[in-house]
Amino acid sequence: MMVEGKLWRTIWREANPPAAGIIDQTRLPHAMVTRSLRTLEEAAESIRAMRVRGAPLIGATAAYGLWLAMRDDTSDAALERAIAVLLATRPTAVNLRWALARGREDLKPRKPEERVAAALALADRIAEEDVTLNRAIGEAGLPLMRSIAARKGPGEPVRVLTHCNAGWLATVDWGTATAPLYRAAEEGIPLHVWVDETRPRNQGSSLTAWELRQQGIAHTVIVDNAGGHLMQRGEVDLVLVGTDRTTSTGDVCNKIGTYLKALAAHDNGIPFHVALPSPTIDWEASDGLREIPIEERDPEEVTHLAGRLEDGSIARVSLTPPGTSAANPAFDITPARLVTGLITERGVCAASAEGLQGLFPERSS
Amino acid sequence: MMVEGKLWRTIWREANPPAAGIIDQTRLPHAMVTRSLRTLEEAAESIRAMRVRGAPLIGATAAYGLWLAMRDDTSDAALERAIAVLLATRPTAVNLRWALARGREDLKPRKPEERVAAALALADRIAEEDVTLNRAIGEAGLPLMRSIAARKGPGEPVRVLTHCNAGWLATVDWGTATAPLYRAAEEGIPLHVWVDETRPRNQGSSLTAWELRQQGIAHTVIVDNAGGHLMQRGEVDLVLVGTDRTTSTGDVCNKIGTYLKALAAHDNGIPFHVALPSPTIDWEASDGLREIPIEERDPEEVTHLAGRLEDGSIARVSLTPPGTSAANPAFDITPARLVTGLITERGVCAASAEGLQGLFPERSS
């Protein structure tokens, strides 16, 4: 997508010296800074510190991390160690597990001397597939956008509420929840996006607001508390979010607070859709609340916050009385009963085992 | 309540020079600073800038504001002007309207030369009545706290989630939602309070966390997004909030985001109670969503935020890309159907016209 009028992806291969290039998303929206990841450790650190985040981009970064690891040591032991190091960076994103499982499956049977080239080819393939998947999600979601637009007066925007960042910054390109929006914008459908700021890390007010601005899509930032009120007042046509992991039965694990928006959408008869690339489906899990572990992150993400001072420099401020304890669960589960539809690369389906099996019959058991 | 081991109220009369003393709540939790309000304008500014906030404390401050206005000019015109200036400071708090109506009723029939003393006596009375009301709310809520405690193992705390600050800082003393907690603590019931930070102004992480700490009550700050997840996981026994205005039918207007917590409590079978001093009841209104205007505050409260730098100084940082637009509705409506009970100074009742009329029969028409 566009940054200052130029096309970018969130991760790319660099030749000299060999590296994976990324946008350091912890610096957005205040600065557009890139980094070159040259080692397994740098790739793992970037995932852990959320320089790259979003389930699909984490998967792609992990794949490049395997390549960087193989460049250093092509042994079986090094491969297993790299998988273990990368797997430990973030517990929730199922794409991470999925990308690493593909890496093991592809690389393990090969001779060590083939592994560097094979790991690079696999990482490139995973990145390209992500772009293709997300574009297909955009196509699959377009009829929904068109049908809402058709009920509107001329020039009246389709008003979408989104939570966190499931935009192109969370993927290699296009985004998941944003893909139908970007496709709708290409079609000339007027849009207005309510952007939940998404405490504690503010991925909405920093990343989603930034990327929508770069693509020229009208938007307004709100605190996470405000969405229910806007829905009560009839100011939201559609809630559209991403997911870090969705069970085979349609329970959606996504950024903390998603469940509250789903409840409000349900209470106000507003469609609540989840953009879902299939690598994000956990086919092993059938009960989100029981089976998906929720990452507990550093309480300082709640008690402290970074922003831009008047002079443009970045400062970290504390929000609570000294010594205050905080809890920081990073995700919650939206039960399938609250989800109107899942937008996958193969089309839209109900959030249920039947719905998902209809689109992915190869997975029915 | 206690600050650094000494007893305080949030507003008090000062003799020399004559003034109303307040704690400047915009400086908390980083500094405990008091101010002397010597004129009507200073009282109005303190309400507008939220140096004092919380419906009951706004009412008491407005009453002292009338006294300060009368000290300057005791004419009918000055009285009406003071009422208009104070009424315009905040649109939602029904206590403001209520305190000013009492002021007009008390002062208008009097001779101008009696008005200064009468206004002061009325302000003192309103402040004292608030303390009495809140203590009574504490008593009324105590059986609820006891009944939850009775289902717990020895030493297991009653886990209460609260939103915004309906603590003693929102009132003259005791608080509304905190009154049952402070009474329970006096009785030796172990407590743990989940404190919603309450964006955008963070009254939870700054004020509620600060006052609970000063009273020695265990608590943990969470982002507003986290409450639904904690309820899903069975980590909340009771949601207890205040209100800025409640209709005669039990629709509750409270800080933005309250509605989302009520939905989550309802979805998880957790009791959701509202502490409601009767001056907060709008007997004229019967449909919260249609009849209660929602204050839209400055968008900079969303895009900017103040906190404490490492060196202890206070800085204001910006959170969004430059030029980002934001919306800032300050309250939402929790429909009566989501409210388990109203805790008033006369006891607990259902959130319905019948429930409220049962406790306040003088209001039934």
PDB file of C-alpha atoms in Angstrom, chain A residues 53-187:
ATOM      1  CA  ARG A  53       2.854  -7.459  14.627  1.00  0.00           C
ATOM      2  CA  GLY A  54      -0.375  -8.840  13.247  1.00  0.00           C
ATOM      3  CA  ALA A  55      -0.784 -12.578  12.839  1.00  0.00           C
ATOM      4  CA  PRO A  56      -0.003 -12.746   9.081  1.00  0.00           C
ATOM      5  CA  LEU A  57       3.059 -10.499   9.283  1.00  0.00           C
ATOM      6  CA  ILE A  58       4.340 -12.425  12.299  1.00  0.00           C
ATOM      7  CA  GLY A  59       4.076 -15.609  10.211  1.00  0.00           C
ATOM      8  CA  ALA A  60       6.011 -14.073   7.314  1.00  0.00           C
ATOM      9  CA  THR A  61       8.666 -12.629   9.629  1.00  0.00           C
ATOM     10  CA  ALA A  62       9.106 -16.016  11.294  1.00  0.00           C
ATOM     11  CA  ALA A  63       9.623 -17.582   7.862  1.00  0.00           C
ATOM     12  CA  TYR A  64      12.365 -15.060   7.070  1.00  0.00           C
ATOM     13  CA  GLY A  65      13.720 -15.749  10.561  1.00  0.00           C
ATOM     14  CA  LEU A  66      14.178 -19.422   9.610  1.00  0.00           C
ATOM     15  CA  TRP A  67      16.087 -18.331   6.511  1.00  0.00           C
ATOM     16  CA  LEU A  68      18.347 -16.090   8.612  1.00  0.00           C
ATOM     17  CA  ALA A  69      18.912 -18.980  11.034  1.00  0.00           C
ATOM     18  CA  MET A  70      19.821 -21.340   8.170  1.00  0.00           C
ATOM     19  CA  ARG A  71      22.308 -18.808   6.798  1.00  0.00           C
ATOM     20  CA  ASP A  72      24.146 -19.188  10.088  1.00  0.00           C
ATOM     21  CA  ASP A  73      23.850 -22.948  10.636  1.00  0.00           C
ATOM     22  CA  THR A  74      22.011 -25.462   8.440  1.00  0.00           C
ATOM     23  CA  SER A  75      22.039 -28.378  10.901  1.00  0.00           C
ATOM     24  CA  ASP A  76      18.917 -30.162  12.146  1.00  0.00           C
ATOM     25  CA  ALA A  77      19.683 -28.890  15.631  1.00  0.00           C
ATOM     26  CA  ALA A  78      19.861 -25.295  14.415  1.00  0.00           C
ATOM     27  CA  LEU A  79      16.567 -25.704  12.577  1.00  0.00           C
ATOM     28  CA  GLU A  80      14.815 -27.022  15.695  1.00  0.00           C
ATOM     29  CA  ARG A  81      16.380 -24.353  17.835  1.00  0.00           C
ATOM     30  CA  ALA A  82      15.262 -21.611  15.436  1.00  0.00           C
ATOM     31  CA  ILE A  83      11.713 -22.980  15.433  1.00  0.00           C
ATOM     32  CA  ALA A  84      11.686 -23.043  19.247  1.00  0.00           C
ATOM     33  CA  VAL A  85      13.083 -19.499  19.564  1.00  0.00           C
ATOM     34  CA  LEU A  86      10.565 -18.077  17.094  1.00  0.00           C
ATOM     35  CA  LEU A  87       7.630 -20.022  18.542  1.00  0.00           C
ATOM     36  CA  ALA A  88       8.324 -18.558  21.990  1.00  0.00           C
ATOM     37  CA  THR A  89       8.047 -14.939  20.819  1.00  0.00           C
ATOM     38  CA  ARG A  90       4.240 -14.645  20.872  1.00  0.00           C
ATOM     39  CA  PRO A  91       1.858 -17.335  22.116  1.00  0.00           C
ATOM     40  CA  THR A  92      -1.403 -16.404  20.396  1.00  0.00           C
ATOM     41  CA  ALA A  93      -0.795 -15.974  16.652  1.00  0.00           C
ATOM     42  CA  VAL A  94      -1.583 -19.301  15.064  1.00  0.00           C
ATOM     43  CA  ASN A  95       0.128 -18.134  11.861  1.00  0.00           C
ATOM     44  CA  LEU A  96       3.414 -18.279  13.713  1.00  0.00           C
ATOM     45  CA  ARG A  97       2.925 -21.973  14.477  1.00  0.00           C
ATOM     46  CA  TRP A  98       1.655 -22.539  10.956  1.00  0.00           C
ATOM     47  CA  ALA A  99       4.605 -20.823   9.238  1.00  0.00           C
ATOM     48  CA  LEU A 100       7.106 -22.672  11.434  1.00  0.00           C
ATOM     49  CA  ALA A 101       5.393 -26.025  10.818  1.00  0.00           C
ATOM     50  CA  ARG A 102       5.638 -25.365   7.087  1.00  0.00           C
ATOM     51  CA  GLY A 103       9.292 -24.501   7.556  1.00  0.00           C
ATOM     52  CA  ARG A 104      10.019 -27.751   9.356  1.00  0.00           C
ATOM     53  CA  GLU A 105       8.087 -29.790   6.800  1.00  0.00           C
ATOM     54  CA  ASP A 106       9.889 -28.155   3.889  1.00  0.00           C
ATOM     55  CA  LEU A 107      13.420 -27.959   5.297  1.00  0.00           C
ATOM     56  CA  LYS A 108      13.835 -31.051   7.455  1.00  0.00           C
ATOM     57  CA  PRO A 109      13.802 -33.597   4.573  1.00  0.00           C
ATOM     58  CA  ARG A 110      16.367 -31.572   2.626  1.00  0.00           C
ATOM     59  CA  LYS A 111      20.125 -31.853   2.701  1.00  0.00           C
ATOM     60  CA  PRO A 112      21.684 -29.131   4.861  1.00  0.00           C
ATOM     61  CA  GLU A 113      23.344 -27.500   1.824  1.00  0.00           C
ATOM     62  CA  GLU A 114      19.949 -26.932   0.181  1.00  0.00           C
ATOM     63  CA  ARG A 115      18.338 -25.387   3.256  1.00  0.00           C
ATOM     64  CA  VAL A 116      19.363 -21.738   2.893  1.00  0.00           C
ATOM     65  CA  ALA A 117      17.929 -21.376  -0.604  1.00  0.00           C
ATOM     66  CA  ALA A 118      14.848 -23.445   0.281  1.00  0.00           C
ATOM     67  CA  ALA A 119      14.159 -21.370   3.419  1.00  0.00           C
ATOM     68  CA  LEU A 120      14.394 -18.154   1.429  1.00  0.00           C
ATOM     69  CA  ALA A 121      12.106 -19.491  -1.283  1.00  0.00           C
ATOM     70  CA  LEU A 122       9.616 -20.597   1.354  1.00  0.00           C
ATOM     71  CA  ALA A 123       9.666 -17.208   3.094  1.00  0.00           C
ATOM     72  CA  ASP A 124       9.119 -15.417  -0.211  1.00  0.00           C
ATOM     73  CA  ARG A 125       6.278 -17.844  -0.991  1.00  0.00           C
ATOM     74  CA  ILE A 126       4.603 -17.308   2.401  1.00  0.00           C
ATOM     75  CA  ALA A 127       4.833 -13.541   1.901  1.00  0.00           C
ATOM     76  CA  GLU A 128       3.406 -13.715  -1.639  1.00  0.00           C
ATOM     77  CA  GLU A 129       0.638 -16.060  -0.546  1.00  0.00           C
ATOM     78  CA  ASP A 130      -0.327 -13.617   2.178  1.00  0.00           C
ATOM     79  CA  VAL A 131      -0.693 -10.814  -0.360  1.00  0.00           C
ATOM     80  CA  THR A 132      -2.824 -13.060  -2.588  1.00  0.00           C
ATOM     81  CA  LEU A 133      -4.975 -14.226   0.347  1.00  0.00           C
ATOM     82  CA  ASN A 134      -5.639 -10.700   1.538  1.00  0.00           C
ATOM     83  CA  ARG A 135      -6.553  -9.463  -1.915  1.00  0.00           C
ATOM     84  CA  ALA A 136      -8.976 -12.379  -2.143  1.00  0.00           C
ATOM     85  CA  ILE A 137     -10.465 -11.365   1.252  1.00  0.00           C
ATOM     86  CA  GLY A 138     -10.942  -7.914  -0.237  1.00  0.00           C
ATOM     87  CA  GLU A 139     -12.842  -9.423  -3.173  1.00  0.00           C
ATOM     88  CA  ALA A 140     -14.885 -11.661  -0.885  1.00  0.00           C
ATOM     89  CA  GLY A 141     -15.894  -8.731   1.301  1.00  0.00           C
ATOM     90  CA  LEU A 142     -16.758  -6.408  -1.567  1.00  0.00           C
ATOM     91  CA  PRO A 143     -20.375  -7.594  -2.049  1.00  0.00           C
ATOM     92  CA  LEU A 144     -21.045  -6.841   1.648  1.00  0.00           C
ATOM     93  CA  MET A 145     -19.672  -3.317   1.200  1.00  0.00           C
ATOM     94  CA  ARG A 146     -21.692  -2.856  -1.981  1.00  0.00           C
ATOM     95  CA  SER A 147     -24.911  -4.040  -0.363  1.00  0.00           C
ATOM     96  CA  ILE A 148     -24.546  -1.540   2.497  1.00  0.00           C
ATOM     97  CA  ALA A 149     -23.650   1.238   0.040  1.00  0.00           C
ATOM     98  CA  ALA A 150     -26.762   0.410  -2.006  1.00  0.00           C
ATOM     99  CA  ARG A 151     -28.989   1.291   0.961  1.00  0.00           C
ATOM    100  CA  LYS A 152     -27.382   4.742   1.299  1.00  0.00           C
ATOM    101  CA  GLY A 153     -28.197   8.071  -0.282  1.00  0.00           C
ATOM    102  CA  PRO A 154     -25.786   9.372  -2.925  1.00  0.00           C
ATOM    103  CA  GLY A 155     -22.413  10.288  -1.430  1.00  0.00           C
ATOM    104  CA  GLU A 156     -23.380   8.915   1.999  1.00  0.00           C
ATOM    105  CA  PRO A 157     -20.467   6.909   3.353  1.00  0.00           C
ATOM    106  CA  VAL A 158     -20.539   3.317   4.544  1.00  0.00           C
ATOM    107  CA  ARG A 159     -19.566   3.681   8.206  1.00  0.00           C
ATOM    108  CA  VAL A 160     -17.303   0.918   9.465  1.00  0.00           C
ATOM    109  CA  LEU A 161     -15.971   0.480  12.991  1.00  0.00           C
ATOM    110  CA  THR A 162     -12.691  -1.394  13.384  1.00  0.00           C
ATOM    111  CA  HIS A 163     -10.618  -2.418  16.378  1.00  0.00           C
ATOM    112  CA  CYS A 164      -6.825  -2.621  16.622  1.00  0.00           C
ATOM    113  CA  ASN A 165      -4.900  -2.820  13.359  1.00  0.00           C
ATOM    114  CA  ALA A 166      -5.888  -5.544  10.935  1.00  0.00           C
ATOM    115  CA  GLY A 167      -4.604  -3.340   8.143  1.00  0.00           C
ATOM    116  CA  TRP A 168      -1.810  -3.816   5.665  1.00  0.00           C
ATOM    117  CA  LEU A 169       0.620  -3.144   8.504  1.00  0.00           C
ATOM    118  CA  ALA A 170      -0.598  -6.374  10.152  1.00  0.00           C
ATOM    119  CA  THR A 171       0.038  -8.346   6.982  1.00  0.00           C
ATOM    120  CA  VAL A 172       2.496  -8.239   4.092  1.00  0.00           C
ATOM    121  CA  ASP A 173       0.101  -6.095   2.051  1.00  0.00           C
ATOM    122  CA  TRP A 174      -3.613  -5.153   1.794  1.00  0.00           C
ATOM    123  CA  GLY A 175      -4.489  -6.132   5.354  1.00  0.00           C
ATOM    124  CA  THR A 176      -7.270  -8.460   6.374  1.00  0.00           C
ATOM    125  CA  ALA A 177     -10.074  -6.287   7.782  1.00  0.00           C
ATOM    126  CA  THR A 178      -8.924  -3.372   5.628  1.00  0.00           C
ATOM    127  CA  ALA A 179      -8.810  -5.367   2.359  1.00  0.00           C
ATOM    128  CA  PRO A 180     -12.579  -5.038   1.733  1.00  0.00           C
ATOM    129  CA  LEU A 181     -12.282  -1.332   2.613  1.00  0.00           C
ATOM    130  CA  TYR A 182      -9.401  -0.719   0.214  1.00  0.00           C
ATOM    131  CA  ARG A 183     -11.214  -2.655  -2.528  1.00  0.00           C
ATOM    132  CA  ALA A 184     -14.412  -0.684  -1.842  1.00  0.00           C
ATOM    133  CA  ALA A 185     -12.452   2.576  -2.051  1.00  0.00           C
ATOM    134  CA  GLU A 186     -11.040   1.463  -5.424  1.00  0.00           C
ATOM    135  CA  GLU A 187     -14.626   0.942  -6.574  1.00  0.00           C
TER     136      GLU A 187
END
